[in-house]
XYZ file of C-alpha atoms in Angstrom:
355
model
C 176.837 153.681 -5.271
C 173.870 154.609 -3.043
C 170.744 155.967 -4.736
C 169.853 159.606 -4.165
C 166.962 158.884 -1.720
C 169.195 156.550 0.325
C 172.036 159.071 0.326
C 169.614 161.799 1.416
C 168.279 159.612 4.218
C 171.802 158.860 5.464
C 172.684 162.564 5.331
C 169.622 163.376 7.435
C 170.575 160.689 9.945
C 174.151 161.980 10.121
C 172.838 165.492 10.735
C 170.525 164.306 13.493
C 173.109 162.198 15.297
C 175.821 164.797 14.815
C 173.743 167.299 16.807
C 173.561 165.012 19.852
C 175.833 165.409 22.861
C 178.602 162.861 23.264
C 179.416 161.216 26.602
C 182.886 161.563 28.124
C 184.545 158.453 29.537
C 187.460 158.797 31.963
C 190.463 156.509 32.338
C 189.386 155.740 35.906
C 185.879 154.737 34.814
C 187.231 152.480 32.055
C 189.513 150.801 34.592
C 186.749 150.296 37.165
C 184.149 149.091 34.642
C 186.607 146.894 32.753
C 187.930 145.218 35.906
C 184.831 142.975 35.757
C 184.457 141.910 32.097
C 181.406 139.750 32.732
C 178.966 138.909 29.940
C 176.550 141.479 31.379
C 179.191 144.233 31.464
C 180.323 143.448 27.925
C 176.690 143.631 26.821
C 176.273 147.002 28.563
C 179.501 148.223 26.952
C 178.310 147.222 23.465
C 174.922 148.865 24.015
C 176.669 152.072 25.099
C 178.937 152.027 22.038
C 175.995 151.396 19.708
C 174.573 154.738 20.866
C 177.819 156.661 21.428
C 179.904 155.850 18.352
C 177.360 157.171 15.795
C 177.349 160.542 17.588
C 181.124 160.879 17.463
C 181.449 159.562 13.914
C 178.611 161.747 12.593
C 180.193 164.890 14.059
C 183.417 164.240 12.216
C 181.638 163.400 8.958
C 179.752 166.709 9.121
C 182.942 168.679 9.745
C 184.706 166.949 6.862
C 182.076 168.364 4.513
C 182.493 172.003 5.553
C 186.240 172.709 5.650
C 187.681 176.020 4.392
C 190.030 176.660 1.433
C 188.386 173.863 -0.556
C 189.959 171.196 1.666
C 186.679 169.231 1.761
C 186.897 168.721 -2.013
C 190.364 167.161 -1.995
C 190.170 163.466 -3.057
C 192.000 162.318 0.081
C 189.550 164.156 2.359
C 186.583 162.762 0.423
C 187.985 159.273 0.949
C 188.207 159.833 4.713
C 184.668 161.256 4.749
C 183.402 158.144 2.965
C 185.106 155.926 5.574
C 183.253 157.801 8.312
C 179.936 157.585 6.469
C 180.425 153.844 5.881
C 181.166 153.322 9.573
C 178.152 155.395 10.575
C 175.905 153.252 8.358
C 177.412 150.007 9.660
C 176.616 150.906 13.266
C 173.216 152.511 12.686
C 171.957 149.629 10.525
C 173.233 146.970 12.930
C 170.354 145.307 14.826
C 169.871 146.376 18.427
C 172.317 144.560 20.723
C 170.220 142.497 23.135
C 172.138 139.334 23.991
C 175.535 137.653 24.034
C 175.454 136.628 20.366
C 174.489 140.161 19.322
C 177.344 141.536 21.400
C 179.912 139.222 19.832
C 178.735 140.091 16.312
C 178.769 143.799 17.166
C 182.302 143.470 18.536
C 183.503 141.903 15.285
C 181.860 144.694 13.311
C 183.499 147.530 15.283
C 186.850 145.719 15.004
C 186.481 146.015 11.239
C 185.574 149.693 11.593
C 188.779 150.276 13.545
C 190.768 148.580 10.768
C 188.966 150.656 8.126
C 190.198 153.825 9.817
C 193.833 152.708 10.257
C 195.081 155.016 7.494
C 193.074 158.102 8.402
C 196.120 160.087 9.625
C 198.327 159.670 6.502
C 195.309 160.138 4.218
C 194.329 163.372 5.973
C 197.982 164.428 5.781
C 197.882 163.878 2.021
C 194.875 166.191 1.672
C 196.431 168.874 3.844
C 199.758 168.639 2.022
C 197.974 169.041 -1.303
C 196.297 172.154 0.058
C 199.608 173.426 1.385
C 201.211 173.092 -2.043
C 198.391 175.082 -3.583
C 198.038 177.788 -0.932
C 201.587 178.488 0.188
C 204.734 178.393 -1.896
C 206.861 179.435 1.080
C 207.189 177.990 4.588
C 204.976 180.777 5.947
C 201.463 179.610 6.844
C 198.822 181.859 5.252
C 196.430 183.876 7.385
C 193.253 181.939 8.081
C 194.788 178.473 8.319
C 194.177 178.564 12.077
C 190.689 177.258 11.339
C 192.177 174.152 9.733
C 194.545 173.593 12.669
C 191.628 173.844 15.103
C 189.602 171.388 13.023
C 192.496 168.913 12.854
C 192.968 169.115 16.625
C 189.279 168.313 17.150
C 189.317 165.644 14.468
C 192.369 163.782 15.754
C 191.330 164.092 19.404
C 187.977 162.566 18.461
C 189.764 159.814 16.535
C 191.850 158.978 19.613
C 188.653 158.746 21.652
C 186.806 156.559 19.137
C 189.741 154.173 18.788
C 190.181 154.054 22.560
C 186.513 153.150 23.124
C 186.538 150.464 20.413
C 189.953 149.119 21.395
C 189.021 148.927 25.085
C 185.800 147.045 24.395
C 187.512 144.597 22.027
C 190.459 144.023 24.381
C 188.125 143.186 27.285
C 187.293 139.958 25.394
C 190.855 138.684 25.880
C 190.416 135.401 27.812
C 193.925 135.548 29.260
C 195.021 139.169 29.854
C 198.422 139.963 31.330
C 198.437 140.618 35.094
C 197.331 144.170 35.852
C 196.051 144.804 32.312
C 192.422 145.875 31.886
C 191.604 146.066 28.206
C 194.125 148.538 26.760
C 195.018 149.936 30.179
C 198.035 148.672 32.079
C 197.357 149.470 35.739
C 201.037 148.934 36.563
C 202.757 150.450 33.550
C 206.474 151.124 33.928
C 207.360 154.397 32.155
C 211.027 153.411 32.305
C 210.337 150.208 30.359
C 208.206 152.067 27.806
C 210.938 154.697 27.445
C 213.498 151.938 26.837
C 211.324 150.290 24.176
C 210.523 153.587 22.443
C 214.205 154.554 22.527
C 215.281 151.274 20.947
C 212.709 151.692 18.187
C 213.758 155.292 17.513
C 217.476 154.425 17.530
C 216.935 151.596 15.044
C 215.373 154.059 12.593
C 218.192 156.546 13.163
C 220.761 153.816 12.530
C 218.964 152.808 9.349
C 218.913 156.347 7.978
C 222.266 157.714 9.167
C 224.391 154.646 9.910
C 224.862 155.735 13.514
C 222.778 157.076 16.392
C 223.390 159.049 19.607
C 223.206 157.222 22.912
C 220.102 157.599 25.066
C 220.387 157.829 28.840
C 217.268 157.127 30.910
C 216.922 158.227 34.539
C 214.199 157.398 37.048
C 212.905 154.784 39.477
C 212.712 151.476 37.577
C 210.171 150.125 40.088
C 207.709 153.003 39.646
C 204.455 152.195 37.833
C 201.222 154.030 37.091
C 197.966 153.291 35.222
C 198.094 154.297 31.576
C 197.702 153.066 28.003
C 201.059 151.637 26.957
C 200.549 152.241 23.231
C 199.764 155.931 23.843
C 202.871 156.476 25.958
C 205.067 154.596 23.499
C 203.782 156.683 20.586
C 204.544 159.967 22.359
C 207.995 158.993 23.609
C 208.944 157.457 20.277
C 208.089 160.711 18.490
C 209.957 162.922 20.967
C 213.051 160.711 21.085
C 213.070 160.353 17.292
C 213.043 164.144 16.904
C 215.869 164.536 19.414
C 218.003 161.833 17.789
C 217.612 163.420 14.370
C 218.518 166.877 15.681
C 221.646 165.636 17.470
C 222.704 163.354 14.617
C 222.419 166.066 11.974
C 224.223 168.610 14.143
C 227.220 166.391 14.931
C 227.480 164.080 11.909
C 230.345 166.119 10.405
C 231.860 167.210 13.704
C 234.937 165.933 15.525
C 233.256 166.614 18.869
C 231.823 163.836 21.020
C 228.163 163.291 20.263
C 226.112 164.155 23.370
C 223.428 161.701 24.446
C 219.692 162.269 24.469
C 218.416 162.220 28.053
C 215.080 160.976 29.383
C 214.071 161.690 32.982
C 210.965 160.150 34.587
C 209.615 161.963 37.673
C 206.807 160.669 39.880
C 204.958 163.621 41.385
C 202.073 163.821 43.840
C 199.568 164.536 41.067
C 201.440 164.086 37.781
C 203.947 161.829 36.126
C 206.402 163.987 34.198
C 208.750 162.654 31.532
C 211.416 165.016 30.223
C 213.277 164.392 26.973
C 216.257 166.702 26.394
C 218.917 167.000 23.727
C 221.742 169.204 22.442
C 220.632 169.194 18.829
C 220.750 172.936 18.239
C 217.206 173.817 19.222
C 214.441 175.402 17.183
C 214.686 179.028 15.986
C 212.418 181.405 17.885
C 210.498 182.137 14.686
C 209.598 178.458 14.401
C 208.382 177.885 17.962
C 204.810 179.199 17.448
C 204.390 176.697 14.615
C 205.725 173.471 16.108
C 202.249 172.280 17.104
C 200.653 173.101 13.751
C 200.014 170.551 11.019
C 201.749 172.467 8.236
C 205.181 172.770 9.797
C 208.154 170.436 9.887
C 211.710 171.069 11.076
C 212.970 168.670 8.415
C 215.150 170.307 5.788
C 213.612 168.139 3.044
C 210.303 166.656 4.209
C 209.328 163.589 2.169
C 206.558 163.879 -0.397
C 203.564 161.998 0.925
C 202.449 161.419 -2.686
C 205.617 159.447 -3.318
C 206.423 155.848 -2.410
C 206.407 155.033 1.292
C 209.471 153.496 2.900
C 207.936 153.081 6.344
C 208.656 155.280 9.335
C 211.223 157.986 8.677
C 213.182 160.292 10.964
C 211.307 163.386 9.798
C 208.102 163.861 7.951
C 205.005 165.880 7.557
C 204.795 167.930 10.761
C 202.169 165.703 12.384
C 204.244 163.979 15.065
C 204.329 166.705 17.707
C 200.737 167.999 17.443
C 199.311 164.477 17.541
C 201.614 163.504 20.421
C 200.325 166.496 22.377
C 196.732 165.374 21.732
C 197.530 161.916 23.109
C 198.982 163.546 26.232
C 195.932 165.799 26.599
C 193.412 163.010 26.044
C 193.655 161.831 29.655
C 194.302 165.281 31.147
C 198.056 165.652 30.614
C 200.042 167.918 28.307
C 203.187 168.200 26.211
C 205.383 171.282 26.473
C 208.494 172.232 24.533
C 211.146 174.778 25.488
C 213.965 175.409 23.044
C 217.354 177.099 23.394
C 218.293 178.135 19.867
C 221.898 177.112 19.268
C 221.857 174.522 22.055
C 218.914 172.185 21.866
C 215.755 171.174 23.671
C 216.573 171.296 27.392
C 212.910 170.863 28.385
C 210.769 168.579 26.291
C 208.201 167.573 28.871
C 205.182 165.315 28.753
C 202.881 165.353 31.787
C 200.400 162.594 32.524
C 197.607 163.132 35.017
C 197.164 160.396 37.589
């Protein structure tokens, strides 16, 4: 454990770096810069990250120490804070990147930082769920929790950005990238193919949990492509399709009626790519709509206890899927919108991606 003077020095450094302004990086810039992954460009990228990552990490560490309702004192939140402080120290105490060998060593170090933070989302969810159990015995969210929702939006959006910057830099070292792929960005990504892959993954989970699964029909131009991060799009579509499958399956599992399919429509617009996921799973009650993008709400009848043993991905969980999916859509200028018809289903479940 760090001595008090060392801990005080780190805290002062975190405070100083956390007050600095971060630099935005667009998808277009990452594509243009990454299209020439020369040794010089990789060196410039590492030098940028050595200055940029401490700012972003320090900001989150500071926020984790000042959360309302005692959330900062929850053991799970303290663990996440320590991960951020460890990562801040690793980068700040790393020697200045000046040459190729420095850059390669720095790249290995930030790869380990990315691994360290793999479990941030479920660990944060554990802390929030513990707070939820203490603060609200009913499904109604207490007044004042808006501050926590706003923090979590900022926190997870920042996490997406940090992981994107690290992942892009690391991926640019691939000596044999697939055609059209620049780091994490596929310049010719087929949304139809991603929708098919996400649908297969979601259906396999539905089959595992229920023994059967609704069909999924996908409509759109199979030759259409656009530049995007495949893992981001897969995550969003997987979450939306999984929710739709569960809603339809639970509504029709004891019915003699034919089970209606989940539908996915991909539309290529002049400025946006729009993907609509629709279902006939009964919809969400009007009273629940204002809460679907909060982190304390789940449509599951019996959400699993995050303190209990994990059995991998489940059909319904802790109320994090939709709000985090919306953040992924918003990260590059898009959005996720949900319109529900109570008693019918989700006729408009749209994700928009800015070109």
